Amino acid sequence: MKKPGIPMKTPMRNDRRQLILGAGATVLAAGLLRPGAAFALTDAEARELVSRAVNDVNAAIASGKTGPGLYAQFEAIFTKYADVATIGRSALGVAARQASASQMSAFTKAFRGYISRKYGQRFREFIGARFEVEGARKVKTFYEVKTVAHLRGQAPFEVLWHVSDRSGKRLFFNVIIEGVNMLAAERTEIGAMLDARRGNIDALIADLKNAS
Amino acid sequence: MRRFFGFALVVGLTLAGCGEHRPTVPQQDVIYDPYEAGNRQVHAFNKGLDRALFKAREGQPRSRDTLLTRSFSNAGGNLSLPGKVVNSLLQGRPEPAIKNTFRFVINSTLGIGGIFDPAGSSFSLPETDTDFGETLAVWGAQEGAYMELPFFGGSTERDALGSVVDIALDPVGQVLEGAEATGAMALTLGGKVAKRKRFGETVESVYYDSADSYAQERLLYLQMRRHQLAGEETNDEEAWDPYEDPYAE
């Protein structure tokens, strides 16, 4: 399970696990008081979701499609496995509270296309890549699935997937590549776009439809 | 007796002071950037330089992962290994020091001066990246403010000092003289240029596709750097949970 070359970190993480176990009773009580917040998702389910998503992504890359064809396929995968509404709302930040329901739905749609184009363009870099699912663990209300990406001619690197079923479906809502957090990056990006449009959400939505 | 107490007090305070300098895991999303105005000017300079020298032309691929760029970035990276070995030792981490030493020996010989990477492809010895900024972090120095350095890009006060020390103390520069030293410097620089082109997609999407490339580079740099320095350790308390996020509800 453990990769070589990182021997110092195991004890710290174990200490933290102990701490989490120590706090377990409190969490359990809170869970019982709020049945909606209970963990319905299991370790195996979270792993399985990531494995399926990774397989679909590998198949899309192997299909040999490029450009808009590949982006469309990626958008379909993204819609199937990711909680786009939650990612979008989180990226929009405080502004999401002021937005109307119709603005939010238009924003979510535009955001999905934007994300697909933005990350779809980068998928060429993953040709020949292999993802290994290493394990899953519970964090707060969700599961973190750890995978290691093996790319041609590069040192293997860590990709973490955050998976939750709080939307009613098992979906991932964040991907963290070597510490780089997609939600945080998109929050910075969407925040900057919104600032540049003086907080006008409709202008943001219009421009997001063409952004990549 | 009183003098002894005075001495003990001084020692005690000193030790307490040392205790406070233990490296702490910086908060994931905290960005300390008091020099932002100046940093933005440096960013504009760096971006202008990149646009003039490296930006892919319209219709050309941004990433160039060719034999040439790969050979140069391998050879340049190989020359950085002795410095990394020294830093690992200064950090009290023998394992990466030993691995990078073997890597250096294998790639310098079988890999023909580091042009190829048999250590990574056949011996499972990928490079363990480190530098004097990490050594300072291990020794307890705080991260300090964010800084964007001309030519180097994103950094922090601690990492800026680390970069200066790395250049000054590089074992390769200490051993080589005259034309050889110049050659090694040229190869290191060539390796950096090749790396810029190999990962052009990543660099250019931040520089030229972001709404605010300065803010995006700052975020990416701090996240990657903190992740690297913390190793695998992640702080669950600070994990971003949008289902608990008030904005998400």
mmCIF file of C-alpha atoms in Angstrom, chain A residues 24-205:
data_model
loop_
_atom_site.group_PDB
_atom_site.id
_atom_site.type_symbol
_atom_site.label_atom_id
_atom_site.label_comp_id
_atom_site.label_asym_id
_atom_site.label_seq_id
_atom_site.Cartn_x
_atom_site.Cartn_y
_atom_site.Cartn_z
ATOM 1 C CA GLY A 24 -15.546 8.810 17.373
ATOM 2 C CA ALA A 25 -18.132 8.728 20.145
ATOM 3 C CA THR A 26 -18.959 12.398 19.655
ATOM 4 C CA VAL A 27 -19.260 11.980 15.924
ATOM 5 C CA LEU A 28 -21.469 8.917 16.375
ATOM 6 C CA ALA A 29 -23.779 10.816 18.727
ATOM 7 C CA ALA A 30 -23.976 13.705 16.286
ATOM 8 C CA GLY A 31 -24.739 11.233 13.503
ATOM 9 C CA LEU A 32 -27.558 9.658 15.490
ATOM 10 C CA LEU A 33 -29.042 13.058 16.256
ATOM 11 C CA ARG A 34 -28.882 14.024 12.601
ATOM 12 C CA PRO A 35 -29.870 10.895 10.675
ATOM 13 C CA GLY A 36 -29.543 12.742 7.354
ATOM 14 C CA ALA A 37 -25.859 13.232 8.049
ATOM 15 C CA ALA A 38 -25.094 9.553 8.682
ATOM 16 C CA PHE A 39 -22.502 7.817 6.505
ATOM 17 C CA ALA A 40 -24.431 5.887 3.931
ATOM 18 C CA LEU A 41 -21.422 5.602 1.683
ATOM 19 C CA THR A 42 -18.974 2.783 2.230
ATOM 20 C CA ASP A 43 -15.280 2.544 1.551
ATOM 21 C CA ALA A 44 -15.871 -0.033 -1.185
ATOM 22 C CA GLU A 45 -18.512 2.112 -2.888
ATOM 23 C CA ALA A 46 -16.254 5.153 -2.928
ATOM 24 C CA ARG A 47 -13.404 3.107 -4.416
ATOM 25 C CA GLU A 48 -15.712 1.586 -6.970
ATOM 26 C CA LEU A 49 -16.938 4.999 -8.144
ATOM 27 C CA VAL A 50 -13.396 6.227 -8.728
ATOM 28 C CA SER A 51 -12.386 3.001 -10.484
ATOM 29 C CA ARG A 52 -15.355 3.286 -12.857
ATOM 30 C CA ALA A 53 -14.660 6.967 -13.557
ATOM 31 C CA VAL A 54 -10.988 6.225 -14.209
ATOM 32 C CA ASN A 55 -11.924 3.351 -16.546
ATOM 33 C CA ASP A 56 -14.292 5.609 -18.501
ATOM 34 C CA VAL A 57 -11.637 8.293 -18.779
ATOM 35 C CA ASN A 58 -9.109 5.706 -19.998
ATOM 36 C CA ALA A 59 -11.634 4.446 -22.565
ATOM 37 C CA ALA A 60 -12.317 8.001 -23.775
ATOM 38 C CA ILE A 61 -8.594 8.600 -24.253
ATOM 39 C CA ALA A 62 -8.163 5.233 -25.983
ATOM 40 C CA SER A 63 -11.059 6.034 -28.367
ATOM 41 C CA GLY A 64 -8.660 8.314 -30.238
ATOM 42 C CA LYS A 65 -11.181 11.168 -30.367
ATOM 43 C CA THR A 66 -9.832 14.713 -30.252
ATOM 44 C CA GLY A 67 -11.182 18.253 -29.914
ATOM 45 C CA PRO A 68 -14.926 18.781 -29.428
ATOM 46 C CA GLY A 69 -15.642 15.034 -29.738
ATOM 47 C CA LEU A 70 -13.389 14.278 -26.782
ATOM 48 C CA TYR A 71 -14.733 17.242 -24.775
ATOM 49 C CA ALA A 72 -18.294 16.011 -25.304
ATOM 50 C CA GLN A 73 -17.316 12.585 -24.069
ATOM 51 C CA PHE A 74 -15.538 14.106 -21.114
ATOM 52 C CA GLU A 75 -18.574 16.278 -20.315
ATOM 53 C CA ALA A 76 -20.688 13.110 -20.251
ATOM 54 C CA ILE A 77 -18.242 11.416 -17.860
ATOM 55 C CA PHE A 78 -18.076 14.517 -15.705
ATOM 56 C CA THR A 79 -21.866 14.744 -15.507
ATOM 57 C CA LYS A 80 -22.105 11.065 -14.664
ATOM 58 C CA TYR A 81 -19.529 10.943 -11.883
ATOM 59 C CA ALA A 82 -19.143 14.487 -10.521
ATOM 60 C CA ASP A 83 -21.466 16.602 -8.417
ATOM 61 C CA VAL A 84 -21.307 19.500 -10.861
ATOM 62 C CA ALA A 85 -23.941 21.588 -9.052
ATOM 63 C CA THR A 86 -22.036 21.469 -5.768
ATOM 64 C CA ILE A 87 -18.648 22.113 -7.425
ATOM 65 C CA GLY A 88 -20.125 25.082 -9.289
ATOM 66 C CA ARG A 89 -21.821 26.502 -6.209
ATOM 67 C CA SER A 90 -18.644 26.161 -4.206
ATOM 68 C CA ALA A 91 -16.616 27.836 -6.984
ATOM 69 C CA LEU A 92 -19.101 30.727 -7.076
ATOM 70 C CA GLY A 93 -18.685 31.196 -3.318
ATOM 71 C CA VAL A 94 -20.656 33.936 -1.549
ATOM 72 C CA ALA A 95 -22.239 35.071 -4.811
ATOM 73 C CA ALA A 96 -24.182 31.783 -4.933
ATOM 74 C CA ARG A 97 -26.319 33.035 -2.039
ATOM 75 C CA GLN A 98 -27.445 36.113 -3.940
ATOM 76 C CA ALA A 99 -28.141 34.265 -7.192
ATOM 77 C CA SER A 100 -31.692 33.307 -8.146
ATOM 78 C CA ALA A 101 -32.681 29.689 -8.844
ATOM 79 C CA SER A 102 -32.769 30.280 -12.599
ATOM 80 C CA GLN A 103 -29.374 32.003 -12.482
ATOM 81 C CA MET A 104 -27.970 29.057 -10.554
ATOM 82 C CA SER A 105 -29.291 26.544 -13.050
ATOM 83 C CA ALA A 106 -27.931 28.564 -15.988
ATOM 84 C CA PHE A 107 -24.629 28.934 -14.151
ATOM 85 C CA THR A 108 -24.373 25.188 -13.434
ATOM 86 C CA LYS A 109 -24.964 24.383 -17.094
ATOM 87 C CA ALA A 110 -22.393 26.915 -18.314
ATOM 88 C CA PHE A 111 -19.930 25.794 -15.634
ATOM 89 C CA ARG A 112 -20.223 22.150 -16.711
ATOM 90 C CA GLY A 113 -19.333 23.015 -20.312
ATOM 91 C CA TYR A 114 -16.497 25.275 -19.203
ATOM 92 C CA ILE A 115 -14.974 22.614 -16.928
ATOM 93 C CA SER A 116 -15.256 19.964 -19.649
ATOM 94 C CA ARG A 117 -13.494 22.114 -22.226
ATOM 95 C CA LYS A 118 -10.871 23.314 -19.779
ATOM 96 C CA TYR A 119 -9.896 19.895 -18.476
ATOM 97 C CA GLY A 120 -10.767 18.039 -21.688
ATOM 98 C CA GLN A 121 -8.033 19.997 -23.484
ATOM 99 C CA ARG A 122 -5.537 18.712 -20.992
ATOM 100 C CA PHE A 123 -6.485 15.078 -21.400
ATOM 101 C CA ARG A 124 -3.919 14.466 -24.086
ATOM 102 C CA GLU A 125 -1.326 14.628 -21.336
ATOM 103 C CA PHE A 126 -2.863 11.553 -19.756
ATOM 104 C CA ILE A 127 -2.535 9.304 -22.808
ATOM 105 C CA GLY A 128 -0.933 6.073 -21.658
ATOM 106 C CA ALA A 129 -1.508 6.973 -18.017
ATOM 107 C CA ARG A 130 -2.383 4.338 -15.454
ATOM 108 C CA PHE A 131 -4.257 5.057 -12.231
ATOM 109 C CA GLU A 132 -3.903 2.690 -9.295
ATOM 110 C CA VAL A 133 -6.496 2.873 -6.533
ATOM 111 C CA GLU A 134 -4.523 2.650 -3.289
ATOM 112 C CA GLY A 135 -7.126 3.045 -0.595
ATOM 113 C CA ALA A 136 -10.017 5.024 0.813
ATOM 114 C CA ARG A 137 -10.598 6.735 4.128
ATOM 115 C CA LYS A 138 -13.311 8.790 5.720
ATOM 116 C CA VAL A 139 -12.824 12.553 6.110
ATOM 117 C CA LYS A 140 -15.572 14.639 7.709
ATOM 118 C CA THR A 141 -18.777 13.746 5.812
ATOM 119 C CA PHE A 142 -17.093 12.201 2.786
ATOM 120 C CA TYR A 143 -14.589 9.626 1.535
ATOM 121 C CA GLU A 144 -11.153 10.312 0.203
ATOM 122 C CA VAL A 145 -9.983 7.800 -2.380
ATOM 123 C CA LYS A 146 -6.270 7.801 -3.005
ATOM 124 C CA THR A 147 -4.944 6.889 -6.417
ATOM 125 C CA VAL A 148 -1.463 7.021 -7.852
ATOM 126 C CA ALA A 149 -1.100 8.201 -11.435
ATOM 127 C CA HIS A 150 1.673 6.670 -13.495
ATOM 128 C CA LEU A 151 2.542 8.799 -16.502
ATOM 129 C CA ARG A 152 5.052 7.994 -19.178
ATOM 130 C CA GLY A 153 8.508 9.342 -18.312
ATOM 131 C CA GLN A 154 7.402 11.012 -15.081
ATOM 132 C CA ALA A 155 7.666 10.134 -11.425
ATOM 133 C CA PRO A 156 4.342 8.698 -10.174
ATOM 134 C CA PHE A 157 2.172 11.258 -8.434
ATOM 135 C CA GLU A 158 -0.745 11.221 -6.035
ATOM 136 C CA VAL A 159 -4.322 12.022 -7.049
ATOM 137 C CA LEU A 160 -6.976 12.199 -4.332
ATOM 138 C CA TRP A 161 -10.684 12.019 -5.138
ATOM 139 C CA HIS A 162 -13.258 13.316 -2.692
ATOM 140 C CA VAL A 163 -16.470 11.329 -2.949
ATOM 141 C CA SER A 164 -19.808 11.975 -1.261
ATOM 142 C CA ASP A 165 -23.385 10.748 -1.526
ATOM 143 C CA ARG A 166 -24.885 13.807 0.123
ATOM 144 C CA SER A 167 -26.359 14.941 -3.188
ATOM 145 C CA GLY A 168 -28.456 11.743 -3.206
ATOM 146 C CA LYS A 169 -26.048 10.052 -5.586
ATOM 147 C CA ARG A 170 -22.532 8.787 -5.184
ATOM 148 C CA LEU A 171 -20.412 11.473 -6.864
ATOM 149 C CA PHE A 172 -17.009 13.073 -6.538
ATOM 150 C CA PHE A 173 -16.787 16.777 -5.813
ATOM 151 C CA ASN A 174 -13.082 17.485 -5.670
ATOM 152 C CA VAL A 175 -9.850 16.190 -7.176
ATOM 153 C CA ILE A 176 -6.531 16.999 -5.529
ATOM 154 C CA ILE A 177 -3.437 16.421 -7.644
ATOM 155 C CA GLU A 178 -0.199 16.648 -5.636
ATOM 156 C CA GLY A 179 -1.869 19.061 -3.246
ATOM 157 C CA VAL A 180 -3.480 21.171 -5.963
ATOM 158 C CA ASN A 181 -7.121 21.392 -5.165
ATOM 159 C CA MET A 182 -9.547 21.730 -8.073
ATOM 160 C CA LEU A 183 -12.285 23.387 -5.991
ATOM 161 C CA ALA A 184 -9.838 25.996 -4.701
ATOM 162 C CA ALA A 185 -8.437 26.645 -8.197
ATOM 163 C CA GLU A 186 -11.934 27.089 -9.625
ATOM 164 C CA ARG A 187 -12.999 29.298 -6.734
ATOM 165 C CA THR A 188 -10.047 31.591 -7.500
ATOM 166 C CA GLU A 189 -10.822 31.520 -11.225
ATOM 167 C CA ILE A 190 -14.570 32.119 -10.990
ATOM 168 C CA GLY A 191 -14.002 34.732 -8.262
ATOM 169 C CA ALA A 192 -11.576 36.622 -10.526
ATOM 170 C CA MET A 193 -13.989 36.409 -13.472
ATOM 171 C CA LEU A 194 -16.809 37.706 -11.309
ATOM 172 C CA ASP A 195 -14.650 40.591 -10.015
ATOM 173 C CA ALA A 196 -13.713 41.524 -13.576
ATOM 174 C CA ARG A 197 -17.476 41.763 -14.337
ATOM 175 C CA ARG A 198 -18.187 43.786 -11.194
ATOM 176 C CA GLY A 199 -20.100 40.935 -9.619
ATOM 177 C CA ASN A 200 -22.581 40.602 -12.509
ATOM 178 C CA ILE A 201 -23.567 36.921 -12.498
ATOM 179 C CA ASP A 202 -25.454 37.110 -15.819
ATOM 180 C CA ALA A 203 -22.357 38.498 -17.540
ATOM 181 C CA LEU A 204 -20.301 35.750 -15.913
ATOM 182 C CA ILE A 205 -22.687 33.057 -17.174
#
